């Protein structure tokens, strides 16, 4: 698979070079400069999933009844909530951070160690935050797309975030709590069960992806990058000109011939010309003046902005009254 | 992460239904989306055969209730991006047909996976004269953050039509855009049509 791909790229490069064009930029997706290596890891992950992880998840689902599986999922979700709160705090979302801490307190006590998600019933909505998102909120670019062994899709920024996340994840804090004899076994078992639980919840969704994707690798990549961008903006990202990687045809001459584009990072791709959203109306229309970087920054009045936008935290306020 | 995306996609496809006979062409976009979704999910909730994975029945339901409210030509053109103009009218027609088949099938699969998630709709933020709006909804589920499902609609002479659905911030059209570009680059527009056709036939034989 990989060899085929490399051969194909090589052939295409040669052809492009022969035509006197700039070979690499036409073929390399600027967001994914390590595509050959990523594809190899992706194939490895797929194989591992097919032979080990998925069968285990299927057994897990077949053996345990739904309420037990929900309890396990809630338990793990609860362990993440303090770290989610810390990240909301780092992003300046104080009210959300308080809500996350309150969720953890309520679920750990009344929810019997997190098995019951009573906080959601109290309209304390669960949030989705991690350190990669915090870095994104601080204006740090994702950098090249990466497929990590076992863990799957990521980017340079999100990979760094992931390292920080392991520090914030409670089971990985066990060793620092106390040095008892079996802590490594406990920690690893907890992590493994969490992984299987997560995989089991995906069994249905997976069939949809399998059916939808023409090329699963690029489907997953494009979905991941969009999803991360959406998460950084908490579901309301500013409109983004859709990057067109169809080749030089999409580029004005000055950009297409610029040598540095071969290694252009993700933000360059975003600044690259895009097809207008009205494909039928004006395909390929390109207005250089319309290009702008759309990276997140923390607005000073973030809470006020959220309030004005009628975000969920308003609903929580309502609920508390 | 992969997990979250998959879950989001599933929820997305689940919640995407749109249509019903009593919907006129003057129906407001948010009302339209809500009515169609409610109607379809109500049927799925009651129909044991669909829940058990009766594919033909699910596809028939989607064809009847949901499809009339989608503009597949616009969806295909958006997913093709700049390559749309490179396709001849015949090729465009084939592309729309194959893409439509693929989406219907995928959507039907998601629908058979639907269980009792609740869907909430957010107030529509649009001016009366707008011809392009986004209807926002959220699928709520215990123990996980809600998943946003947004429908992009445009006003046509035949009423409001959906031209993109995004789940958890992942746009259906955008997600196909790179794959389509990649296929066209490899083997031209005909290559893409062929790949789509093969995918559809392969799905057909395994169902």
mmCIF file of N, CA, C and O in Angstrom, chain A residues 8 26 31 39 73-74 117 123 125-126 128 130 153 198 202 204-205 207-215 218-220 222-224 226-228 230 235-236 242-246 275 277-279 283-284 315, chain B residues 1-7 9-10 13 55 74 78 81-82 85-86 102 105-106 109-110 113 120 125 136 140 142-146 168-171 174-182 185-186 192 196 199 203:
data_model
loop_
_atom_site.group_PDB
_atom_site.id
_atom_site.type_symbol
_atom_site.label_atom_id
_atom_site.label_comp_id
_atom_site.label_asym_id
_atom_site.label_seq_id
_atom_site.Cartn_x
_atom_site.Cartn_y
_atom_site.Cartn_z
ATOM 1 N N UNK A 8 3.575 5.959 -6.869
ATOM 2 C CA UNK A 8 2.647 6.807 -7.606
ATOM 3 C C UNK A 8 3.060 8.268 -7.500
ATOM 4 O O UNK A 8 3.067 8.996 -8.472
ATOM 5 N N UNK A 26 1.949 20.493 -6.030
ATOM 6 C CA UNK A 26 0.702 20.027 -6.616
ATOM 7 C C UNK A 26 0.200 18.782 -5.890
ATOM 8 O O UNK A 26 -0.969 18.474 -5.912
ATOM 9 N N UNK A 31 -1.332 20.489 4.734
ATOM 10 C CA UNK A 31 -1.670 20.155 6.115
ATOM 11 C C UNK A 31 -1.078 18.807 6.516
ATOM 12 O O UNK A 31 -1.054 18.450 7.682
ATOM 13 N N UNK A 39 0.206 7.374 6.539
ATOM 14 C CA UNK A 39 -0.590 6.276 5.990
ATOM 15 C C UNK A 39 -0.099 4.923 6.510
ATOM 16 O O UNK A 39 -0.887 4.021 6.777
ATOM 17 N N UNK A 73 -18.569 3.933 31.219
ATOM 18 C CA UNK A 73 -18.277 5.123 30.414
ATOM 19 C C UNK A 73 -18.367 6.395 31.265
ATOM 20 O O UNK A 73 -17.527 7.283 31.180
ATOM 21 N N UNK A 74 -19.401 6.462 32.084
ATOM 22 C CA UNK A 74 -19.553 7.622 32.968
ATOM 23 C C UNK A 74 -18.384 7.737 33.938
ATOM 24 O O UNK A 74 -17.889 8.826 34.215
ATOM 25 N N UNK A 117 -24.117 9.696 35.922
ATOM 26 C CA UNK A 117 -23.874 11.079 35.519
ATOM 27 C C UNK A 117 -25.066 11.929 35.953
ATOM 28 O O UNK A 117 -25.866 12.369 35.135
ATOM 29 N N UNK A 123 -28.469 19.616 34.476
ATOM 30 C CA UNK A 123 -28.142 20.581 33.421
ATOM 31 C C UNK A 123 -26.726 21.141 33.563
ATOM 32 O O UNK A 123 -26.427 22.238 33.080
ATOM 33 N N UNK A 125 -23.792 20.666 31.941
ATOM 34 C CA UNK A 125 -23.422 20.019 30.698
ATOM 35 C C UNK A 125 -21.951 19.604 30.692
ATOM 36 O O UNK A 125 -21.097 20.336 31.185
ATOM 37 N N UNK A 126 -21.688 18.431 30.122
ATOM 38 C CA UNK A 126 -20.293 18.009 29.990
ATOM 39 C C UNK A 126 -19.636 18.790 28.864
ATOM 40 O O UNK A 126 -20.250 19.073 27.846
ATOM 41 N N UNK A 128 -16.090 19.447 26.292
ATOM 42 C CA UNK A 128 -15.025 18.724 25.610
ATOM 43 C C UNK A 128 -13.824 19.642 25.500
ATOM 44 O O UNK A 128 -13.806 20.565 24.685
ATOM 45 N N UNK A 130 -9.311 19.797 26.074
ATOM 46 C CA UNK A 130 -8.043 19.135 26.367
ATOM 47 C C UNK A 130 -6.950 20.162 26.120
ATOM 48 O O UNK A 130 -7.235 21.282 25.673
ATOM 49 N N UNK A 153 -5.457 9.731 14.948
ATOM 50 C CA UNK A 153 -5.246 11.046 14.354
ATOM 51 C C UNK A 153 -4.811 12.093 15.369
ATOM 52 O O UNK A 153 -5.320 12.133 16.483
ATOM 53 N N UNK A 198 -14.332 2.760 25.434
ATOM 54 C CA UNK A 198 -14.445 3.778 24.401
ATOM 55 C C UNK A 198 -14.634 3.138 23.028
ATOM 56 O O UNK A 198 -15.494 3.536 22.243
ATOM 57 N N UNK A 202 -17.947 2.906 19.938
ATOM 58 C CA UNK A 202 -17.752 3.315 18.551
ATOM 59 C C UNK A 202 -18.139 2.264 17.534
ATOM 60 O O UNK A 202 -18.069 2.499 16.337
ATOM 61 N N UNK A 204 -20.905 1.054 16.480
ATOM 62 C CA UNK A 204 -21.959 1.438 15.540
ATOM 63 C C UNK A 204 -21.500 2.526 14.582
ATOM 64 O O UNK A 204 -21.714 2.451 13.379
ATOM 65 N N UNK A 205 -20.855 3.533 15.174
ATOM 66 C CA UNK A 205 -20.429 4.672 14.365
ATOM 67 C C UNK A 205 -19.448 4.230 13.292
ATOM 68 O O UNK A 205 -19.438 4.745 12.184
ATOM 69 N N UNK A 207 -19.360 1.546 11.536
ATOM 70 C CA UNK A 207 -19.957 1.009 10.317
ATOM 71 C C UNK A 207 -20.365 2.141 9.380
ATOM 72 O O UNK A 207 -20.286 2.007 8.164
ATOM 73 N N UNK A 208 -20.773 3.263 9.964
ATOM 74 C CA UNK A 208 -21.159 4.407 9.146
ATOM 75 C C UNK A 208 -19.946 4.965 8.404
ATOM 76 O O UNK A 208 -20.004 5.238 7.205
ATOM 77 N N UNK A 209 -18.840 5.102 9.137
ATOM 78 C CA UNK A 209 -17.629 5.638 8.506
ATOM 79 C C UNK A 209 -17.149 4.709 7.393
ATOM 80 O O UNK A 209 -16.781 5.141 6.308
ATOM 81 N N UNK A 210 -17.166 3.414 7.682
ATOM 82 C CA UNK A 210 -16.732 2.440 6.673
ATOM 83 C C UNK A 210 -17.544 2.591 5.391
ATOM 84 O O UNK A 210 -17.024 2.491 4.293
ATOM 85 N N UNK A 211 -18.847 2.825 5.552
ATOM 86 C CA UNK A 211 -19.699 2.945 4.370
ATOM 87 C C UNK A 211 -19.508 4.274 3.669
ATOM 88 O O UNK A 211 -19.604 4.364 2.451
ATOM 89 N N UNK A 212 -19.271 5.293 4.449
ATOM 90 C CA UNK A 212 -19.230 6.640 3.871
ATOM 91 C C UNK A 212 -17.932 6.928 3.130
ATOM 92 O O UNK A 212 -17.928 7.650 2.142
ATOM 93 N N UNK A 213 -16.821 6.354 3.619
ATOM 94 C CA UNK A 213 -15.518 6.789 3.132
ATOM 95 C C UNK A 213 -15.087 6.094 1.848
ATOM 96 O O UNK A 213 -15.176 4.879 1.731
ATOM 97 N N UNK A 214 -14.625 6.877 0.887
ATOM 98 C CA UNK A 214 -14.019 6.299 -0.313
ATOM 99 C C UNK A 214 -12.585 5.908 0.025
ATOM 100 O O UNK A 214 -12.101 4.869 -0.362
ATOM 101 N N UNK A 215 -11.908 6.812 0.721
ATOM 102 C CA UNK A 215 -10.552 6.551 1.190
ATOM 103 C C UNK A 215 -10.570 6.877 2.676
ATOM 104 O O UNK A 215 -10.631 8.037 3.066
ATOM 105 N N UNK A 218 -8.063 9.594 4.238
ATOM 106 C CA UNK A 218 -8.290 11.030 4.067
ATOM 107 C C UNK A 218 -9.627 11.457 4.666
ATOM 108 O O UNK A 218 -9.775 12.579 5.129
ATOM 109 N N UNK A 219 -10.576 10.544 4.690
ATOM 110 C CA UNK A 219 -11.869 10.847 5.312
ATOM 111 C C UNK A 219 -11.673 11.135 6.803
ATOM 112 O O UNK A 219 -12.160 12.135 7.326
ATOM 113 N N UNK A 220 -10.940 10.262 7.456
ATOM 114 C CA UNK A 220 -10.683 10.433 8.891
ATOM 115 C C UNK A 220 -9.852 11.690 9.141
ATOM 116 O O UNK A 220 -10.121 12.464 10.052
ATOM 117 N N UNK A 222 -9.622 14.449 7.292
ATOM 118 C CA UNK A 222 -10.368 15.686 7.074
ATOM 119 C C UNK A 222 -11.402 15.899 8.167
ATOM 120 O O UNK A 222 -11.631 17.022 8.615
ATOM 121 N N UNK A 223 -12.020 14.803 8.604
ATOM 122 C CA UNK A 223 -12.993 14.920 9.693
ATOM 123 C C UNK A 223 -12.290 15.361 10.976
ATOM 124 O O UNK A 223 -12.775 16.235 11.692
ATOM 125 N N UNK A 224 -11.121 14.775 11.241
ATOM 126 C CA UNK A 224 -10.389 15.124 12.465
ATOM 127 C C UNK A 224 -10.012 16.612 12.489
ATOM 128 O O UNK A 224 -10.242 17.299 13.479
ATOM 129 N N UNK A 226 -11.275 19.120 10.878
ATOM 130 C CA UNK A 226 -12.457 19.981 11.031
ATOM 131 C C UNK A 226 -12.991 19.940 12.458
ATOM 132 O O UNK A 226 -13.389 20.947 13.028
ATOM 133 N N UNK A 227 -13.017 18.725 13.013
ATOM 134 C CA UNK A 227 -13.551 18.549 14.347
ATOM 135 C C UNK A 227 -12.726 19.332 15.375
ATOM 136 O O UNK A 227 -13.270 20.001 16.250
ATOM 137 N N UNK A 228 -11.409 19.249 15.254
ATOM 138 C CA UNK A 228 -10.544 19.966 16.193
ATOM 139 C C UNK A 228 -10.750 21.467 16.092
ATOM 140 O O UNK A 228 -10.784 22.178 17.092
ATOM 141 N N UNK A 230 -13.387 22.993 15.134
ATOM 142 C CA UNK A 230 -14.682 23.301 15.729
ATOM 143 C C UNK A 230 -14.606 23.286 17.254
ATOM 144 O O UNK A 230 -15.168 24.154 17.929
ATOM 145 N N UNK A 235 -17.514 24.877 19.062
ATOM 146 C CA UNK A 235 -18.636 24.591 18.178
ATOM 147 C C UNK A 235 -19.068 25.737 17.295
ATOM 148 O O UNK A 235 -19.955 25.573 16.466
ATOM 149 N N UNK A 236 -18.456 26.915 17.449
ATOM 150 C CA UNK A 236 -18.863 28.025 16.594
ATOM 151 C C UNK A 236 -17.667 28.679 15.919
ATOM 152 O O UNK A 236 -17.363 29.842 16.170
ATOM 153 N N UNK A 242 -12.727 27.066 2.302
ATOM 154 C CA UNK A 242 -12.339 25.667 2.184
ATOM 155 C C UNK A 242 -11.101 25.540 1.327
ATOM 156 O O UNK A 242 -11.074 26.008 0.199
ATOM 157 N N UNK A 243 -10.055 24.913 1.869
ATOM 158 C CA UNK A 243 -8.837 24.781 1.079
ATOM 159 C C UNK A 243 -9.056 23.821 -0.085
ATOM 160 O O UNK A 243 -9.766 22.839 0.059
ATOM 161 N N UNK A 244 -8.470 24.153 -1.178
ATOM 162 C CA UNK A 244 -8.597 23.292 -2.360
ATOM 163 C C UNK A 244 -7.229 22.701 -2.641
ATOM 164 O O UNK A 244 -6.262 23.427 -2.846
ATOM 165 N N UNK A 245 -7.146 21.376 -2.596
ATOM 166 C CA UNK A 245 -5.853 20.757 -2.824
ATOM 167 C C UNK A 245 -5.812 20.088 -4.181
ATOM 168 O O UNK A 245 -5.121 19.126 -4.400
ATOM 169 N N UNK A 246 -6.631 20.559 -5.057
ATOM 170 C CA UNK A 246 -6.751 19.920 -6.358
ATOM 171 C C UNK A 246 -5.539 20.115 -7.236
ATOM 172 O O UNK A 246 -5.441 19.533 -8.298
ATOM 173 N N UNK A 275 -12.131 27.483 -3.213
ATOM 174 C CA UNK A 275 -13.345 27.545 -3.998
ATOM 175 C C UNK A 275 -14.374 28.273 -3.147
ATOM 176 O O UNK A 275 -14.462 28.064 -1.960
ATOM 177 N N UNK A 277 -18.011 29.085 -1.639
ATOM 178 C CA UNK A 277 -18.980 28.099 -1.170
ATOM 179 C C UNK A 277 -20.054 27.806 -2.206
ATOM 180 O O UNK A 277 -20.695 26.781 -2.163
ATOM 181 N N UNK A 278 -20.277 28.703 -3.101
ATOM 182 C CA UNK A 278 -21.273 28.444 -4.139
ATOM 183 C C UNK A 278 -20.615 27.801 -5.324
ATOM 184 O O UNK A 278 -20.281 28.455 -6.286
ATOM 185 N N UNK A 279 -20.409 26.500 -5.230
ATOM 186 C CA UNK A 279 -19.689 25.789 -6.267
ATOM 187 C C UNK A 279 -20.272 26.048 -7.644
ATOM 188 O O UNK A 279 -19.566 26.199 -8.624
ATOM 189 N N UNK A 283 -17.134 28.896 -9.375
ATOM 190 C CA UNK A 283 -16.074 27.987 -8.948
ATOM 191 C C UNK A 283 -14.716 28.608 -9.217
ATOM 192 O O UNK A 283 -14.502 29.223 -10.259
ATOM 193 N N UNK A 284 -13.848 28.435 -8.256
ATOM 194 C CA UNK A 284 -12.482 28.885 -8.468
ATOM 195 C C UNK A 284 -12.292 30.374 -8.295
ATOM 196 O O UNK A 284 -11.194 30.873 -8.436
ATOM 197 N N UNK A 315 -28.028 28.587 29.942
ATOM 198 C CA UNK A 315 -29.078 27.643 30.309
ATOM 199 C C UNK A 315 -28.845 27.121 31.721
ATOM 200 O O UNK A 315 -29.778 26.925 32.477
ATOM 201 N N UNK B 1 -9.796 10.227 20.285
ATOM 202 C CA UNK B 1 -10.164 11.320 19.374
ATOM 203 C C UNK B 1 -10.945 10.789 18.200
ATOM 204 O O UNK B 1 -12.031 11.223 17.876
ATOM 205 N N UNK B 2 -10.352 9.800 17.582
ATOM 206 C CA UNK B 2 -10.999 9.068 16.495
ATOM 207 C C UNK B 2 -12.387 8.654 16.945
ATOM 208 O O UNK B 2 -13.370 8.772 16.222
ATOM 209 N N UNK B 3 -12.439 8.241 18.188
ATOM 210 C CA UNK B 3 -13.684 7.793 18.774
ATOM 211 C C UNK B 3 -14.707 8.906 18.754
ATOM 212 O O UNK B 3 -15.849 8.710 18.357
ATOM 213 N N UNK B 4 -14.271 10.062 19.205
ATOM 214 C CA UNK B 4 -15.213 11.184 19.285
ATOM 215 C C UNK B 4 -15.732 11.534 17.913
ATOM 216 O O UNK B 4 -16.893 11.824 17.725
ATOM 217 N N UNK B 5 -14.851 11.487 16.949
ATOM 218 C CA UNK B 5 -15.270 11.833 15.601
ATOM 219 C C UNK B 5 -16.296 10.827 15.103
ATOM 220 O O UNK B 5 -17.325 11.191 14.554
ATOM 221 N N UNK B 6 -16.004 9.560 15.319
ATOM 222 C CA UNK B 6 -16.924 8.528 14.868
ATOM 223 C C UNK B 6 -18.275 8.703 15.535
ATOM 224 O O UNK B 6 -19.328 8.652 14.896
ATOM 225 N N UNK B 7 -18.243 8.931 16.845
ATOM 226 C CA UNK B 7 -19.477 9.102 17.581
ATOM 227 C C UNK B 7 -20.243 10.297 17.028
ATOM 228 O O UNK B 7 -21.457 10.245 16.833
ATOM 229 N N UNK B 9 -20.011 11.541 14.021
ATOM 230 C CA UNK B 9 -20.520 11.228 12.692
ATOM 231 C C UNK B 9 -21.787 10.406 12.783
ATOM 232 O O UNK B 9 -22.759 10.639 12.072
ATOM 233 N N UNK B 10 -21.766 9.460 13.688
ATOM 234 C CA UNK B 10 -22.929 8.609 13.857
ATOM 235 C C UNK B 10 -24.112 9.457 14.266
ATOM 236 O O UNK B 10 -25.178 9.423 13.653
ATOM 237 N N UNK B 13 -25.324 11.647 11.377
ATOM 238 C CA UNK B 13 -26.117 10.994 10.357
ATOM 239 C C UNK B 13 -27.493 10.673 10.900
ATOM 240 O O UNK B 13 -28.482 10.768 10.204
ATOM 241 N N UNK B 55 -32.726 -2.957 5.706
ATOM 242 C CA UNK B 55 -32.140 -1.920 4.886
ATOM 243 C C UNK B 55 -33.087 -1.334 3.849
ATOM 244 O O UNK B 55 -33.181 -0.108 3.701
ATOM 245 N N UNK B 74 -26.271 20.629 -5.664
ATOM 246 C CA UNK B 74 -25.443 21.624 -4.967
ATOM 247 C C UNK B 74 -24.417 20.927 -4.067
ATOM 248 O O UNK B 74 -23.252 21.319 -4.028
ATOM 249 N N UNK B 78 -20.403 21.307 -4.473
ATOM 250 C CA UNK B 78 -19.566 21.810 -3.375
ATOM 251 C C UNK B 78 -18.463 20.817 -3.027
ATOM 252 O O UNK B 78 -17.328 21.198 -2.764
ATOM 253 N N UNK B 81 -15.806 21.015 -5.631
ATOM 254 C CA UNK B 81 -15.014 22.229 -5.636
ATOM 255 C C UNK B 81 -14.672 22.650 -7.048
ATOM 256 O O UNK B 81 -15.518 22.621 -7.945
ATOM 257 N N UNK B 82 -13.414 22.960 -7.249
ATOM 258 C CA UNK B 82 -12.985 23.502 -8.531
ATOM 259 C C UNK B 82 -13.117 22.490 -9.669
ATOM 260 O O UNK B 82 -13.205 22.842 -10.838
ATOM 261 N N UNK B 85 -16.339 22.244 -12.511
ATOM 262 C CA UNK B 85 -16.383 22.855 -13.840
ATOM 263 C C UNK B 85 -15.690 21.999 -14.883
ATOM 264 O O UNK B 85 -15.935 22.136 -16.070
ATOM 265 N N UNK B 86 -14.796 21.140 -14.407
ATOM 266 C CA UNK B 86 -14.072 20.281 -15.355
ATOM 267 C C UNK B 86 -14.942 19.139 -15.856
ATOM 268 O O UNK B 86 -14.624 18.496 -16.841
ATOM 269 N N UNK B 102 -24.621 6.932 -2.394
ATOM 270 C CA UNK B 102 -23.702 6.688 -1.280
ATOM 271 C C UNK B 102 -24.221 7.329 0.010
ATOM 272 O O UNK B 102 -24.251 6.696 1.072
ATOM 273 N N UNK B 105 -27.364 5.563 1.449
ATOM 274 C CA UNK B 105 -27.024 4.293 2.071
ATOM 275 C C UNK B 105 -26.376 4.503 3.447
ATOM 276 O O UNK B 105 -26.739 3.878 4.429
ATOM 277 N N UNK B 106 -25.436 5.431 3.483
ATOM 278 C CA UNK B 106 -24.751 5.730 4.742
ATOM 279 C C UNK B 106 -25.738 6.242 5.776
ATOM 280 O O UNK B 106 -25.739 5.833 6.938
ATOM 281 N N UNK B 109 -27.893 3.530 7.216
ATOM 282 C CA UNK B 109 -27.176 2.734 8.218
ATOM 283 C C UNK B 109 -27.191 3.444 9.565
ATOM 284 O O UNK B 109 -27.446 2.846 10.614
ATOM 285 N N UNK B 110 -26.926 4.740 9.515
ATOM 286 C CA UNK B 110 -26.910 5.515 10.756
ATOM 287 C C UNK B 110 -28.288 5.484 11.410
ATOM 288 O O UNK B 110 -28.403 5.369 12.632
ATOM 289 N N UNK B 113 -29.104 2.618 13.479
ATOM 290 C CA UNK B 113 -28.386 2.617 14.753
ATOM 291 C C UNK B 113 -29.003 3.566 15.769
ATOM 292 O O UNK B 113 -28.570 3.642 16.904
ATOM 293 N N UNK B 120 -32.349 18.730 20.516
ATOM 294 C CA UNK B 120 -32.847 20.072 20.844
ATOM 295 C C UNK B 120 -32.472 21.019 19.720
ATOM 296 O O UNK B 120 -31.402 20.908 19.141
ATOM 297 N N UNK B 125 -31.002 32.031 13.999
ATOM 298 C CA UNK B 125 -30.487 33.394 13.918
ATOM 299 C C UNK B 125 -30.428 33.802 12.458
ATOM 300 O O UNK B 125 -29.466 33.500 11.766
ATOM 301 N N UNK B 136 -29.406 25.065 13.680
ATOM 302 C CA UNK B 136 -28.547 24.368 14.633
ATOM 303 C C UNK B 136 -29.352 23.497 15.573
ATOM 304 O O UNK B 136 -30.395 23.909 16.077
ATOM 305 N N UNK B 140 -28.481 15.253 22.562
ATOM 306 C CA UNK B 140 -28.045 15.090 23.954
ATOM 307 C C UNK B 140 -27.964 13.618 24.314
ATOM 308 O O UNK B 140 -28.808 12.827 23.918
ATOM 309 N N UNK B 142 -26.459 10.922 27.697
ATOM 310 C CA UNK B 142 -25.911 10.865 29.050
ATOM 311 C C UNK B 142 -24.420 10.570 29.007
ATOM 312 O O UNK B 142 -23.958 9.788 28.184
ATOM 313 N N UNK B 143 -23.669 11.199 29.898
ATOM 314 C CA UNK B 143 -22.253 10.884 30.057
ATOM 315 C C UNK B 143 -21.337 11.391 28.983
ATOM 316 O O UNK B 143 -20.156 11.098 28.986
ATOM 317 N N UNK B 144 -21.863 12.152 28.037
ATOM 318 C CA UNK B 144 -21.006 12.683 26.989
ATOM 319 C C UNK B 144 -21.489 14.082 26.648
ATOM 320 O O UNK B 144 -22.643 14.421 26.917
ATOM 321 N N UNK B 145 -20.586 14.876 26.068
ATOM 322 C CA UNK B 145 -21.016 16.220 25.735
ATOM 323 C C UNK B 145 -21.999 16.152 24.565
ATOM 324 O O UNK B 145 -21.924 15.248 23.743
ATOM 325 N N UNK B 146 -22.934 17.113 24.488
ATOM 326 C CA UNK B 146 -23.898 17.090 23.396
ATOM 327 C C UNK B 146 -23.187 17.259 22.055
ATOM 328 O O UNK B 146 -22.140 17.898 21.990
ATOM 329 N N UNK B 168 -20.950 17.723 14.785
ATOM 330 C CA UNK B 168 -19.835 18.024 15.684
ATOM 331 C C UNK B 168 -18.800 18.911 15.005
ATOM 332 O O UNK B 168 -17.619 18.804 15.284
ATOM 333 N N UNK B 169 -19.251 19.768 14.113
ATOM 334 C CA UNK B 169 -18.341 20.678 13.432
ATOM 335 C C UNK B 169 -17.691 20.080 12.197
ATOM 336 O O UNK B 169 -16.873 20.713 11.557
ATOM 337 N N UNK B 170 -18.050 18.843 11.870
ATOM 338 C CA UNK B 170 -17.478 18.197 10.685
ATOM 339 C C UNK B 170 -18.492 18.248 9.554
ATOM 340 O O UNK B 170 -19.548 17.633 9.635
ATOM 341 N N UNK B 171 -18.162 19.012 8.524
ATOM 342 C CA UNK B 171 -19.083 19.166 7.402
ATOM 343 C C UNK B 171 -18.965 17.979 6.456
ATOM 344 O O UNK B 171 -17.872 17.565 6.077
ATOM 345 N N UNK B 174 -17.396 19.139 3.074
ATOM 346 C CA UNK B 174 -15.964 19.426 3.171
ATOM 347 C C UNK B 174 -15.148 18.152 3.352
ATOM 348 O O UNK B 174 -14.042 18.033 2.835
ATOM 349 N N UNK B 175 -15.705 17.209 4.091
ATOM 350 C CA UNK B 175 -14.971 15.980 4.343
ATOM 351 C C UNK B 175 -14.766 15.188 3.049
ATOM 352 O O UNK B 175 -13.755 14.531 2.870
ATOM 353 N N UNK B 176 -15.733 15.286 2.142
ATOM 354 C CA UNK B 176 -15.568 14.582 0.872
ATOM 355 C C UNK B 176 -14.692 15.351 -0.105
ATOM 356 O O UNK B 176 -14.187 14.798 -1.061
ATOM 357 N N UNK B 177 -14.522 16.643 0.154
ATOM 358 C CA UNK B 177 -13.850 17.477 -0.839
ATOM 359 C C UNK B 177 -12.431 16.991 -1.165
ATOM 360 O O UNK B 177 -12.057 16.864 -2.328
ATOM 361 N N UNK B 178 -11.661 16.702 -0.126
ATOM 362 C CA UNK B 178 -10.277 16.282 -0.380
ATOM 363 C C UNK B 178 -10.200 14.912 -1.039
ATOM 364 O O UNK B 178 -9.364 14.673 -1.901
ATOM 365 N N UNK B 179 -11.083 14.006 -0.611
ATOM 366 C CA UNK B 179 -11.088 12.686 -1.228
ATOM 367 C C UNK B 179 -11.429 12.799 -2.717
ATOM 368 O O UNK B 179 -10.810 12.157 -3.560
ATOM 369 N N UNK B 180 -12.424 13.622 -3.019
ATOM 370 C CA UNK B 180 -12.821 13.808 -4.415
ATOM 371 C C UNK B 180 -11.667 14.385 -5.222
ATOM 372 O O UNK B 180 -11.344 13.903 -6.312
ATOM 373 N N UNK B 181 -11.019 15.404 -4.666
ATOM 374 C CA UNK B 181 -9.901 16.040 -5.374
ATOM 375 C C UNK B 181 -8.786 15.028 -5.625
ATOM 376 O O UNK B 181 -8.187 14.982 -6.696
ATOM 377 N N UNK B 182 -8.563 14.202 -4.610
ATOM 378 C CA UNK B 182 -7.526 13.178 -4.698
ATOM 379 C C UNK B 182 -7.835 12.179 -5.822
ATOM 380 O O UNK B 182 -6.970 11.815 -6.617
ATOM 381 N N UNK B 185 -7.464 13.796 -9.216
ATOM 382 C CA UNK B 185 -6.052 13.968 -9.533
ATOM 383 C C UNK B 185 -5.458 12.658 -10.038
ATOM 384 O O UNK B 185 -4.648 12.612 -10.928
ATOM 385 N N UNK B 186 -5.896 11.569 -9.424
ATOM 386 C CA UNK B 186 -5.354 10.261 -9.778
ATOM 387 C C UNK B 186 -5.835 9.797 -11.143
ATOM 388 O O UNK B 186 -5.062 9.340 -11.969
ATOM 389 N N UNK B 192 -13.164 9.207 -10.652
ATOM 390 C CA UNK B 192 -13.967 9.435 -9.453
ATOM 391 C C UNK B 192 -15.346 8.777 -9.588
ATOM 392 O O UNK B 192 -15.832 8.119 -8.661
ATOM 393 N N UNK B 196 -16.735 5.874 -7.105
ATOM 394 C CA UNK B 196 -18.013 5.998 -6.400
ATOM 395 C C UNK B 196 -18.932 4.836 -6.743
ATOM 396 O O UNK B 196 -19.575 4.242 -5.881
ATOM 397 N N UNK B 199 -17.788 1.650 -5.079
ATOM 398 C CA UNK B 199 -18.113 1.706 -3.653
ATOM 399 C C UNK B 199 -19.595 1.363 -3.439
ATOM 400 O O UNK B 199 -19.946 0.568 -2.567
ATOM 401 N N UNK B 203 -21.099 -1.915 -1.495
ATOM 402 C CA UNK B 203 -21.997 -1.796 -0.349
ATOM 403 C C UNK B 203 -23.276 -2.573 -0.604
ATOM 404 O O UNK B 203 -23.841 -3.199 0.275
#
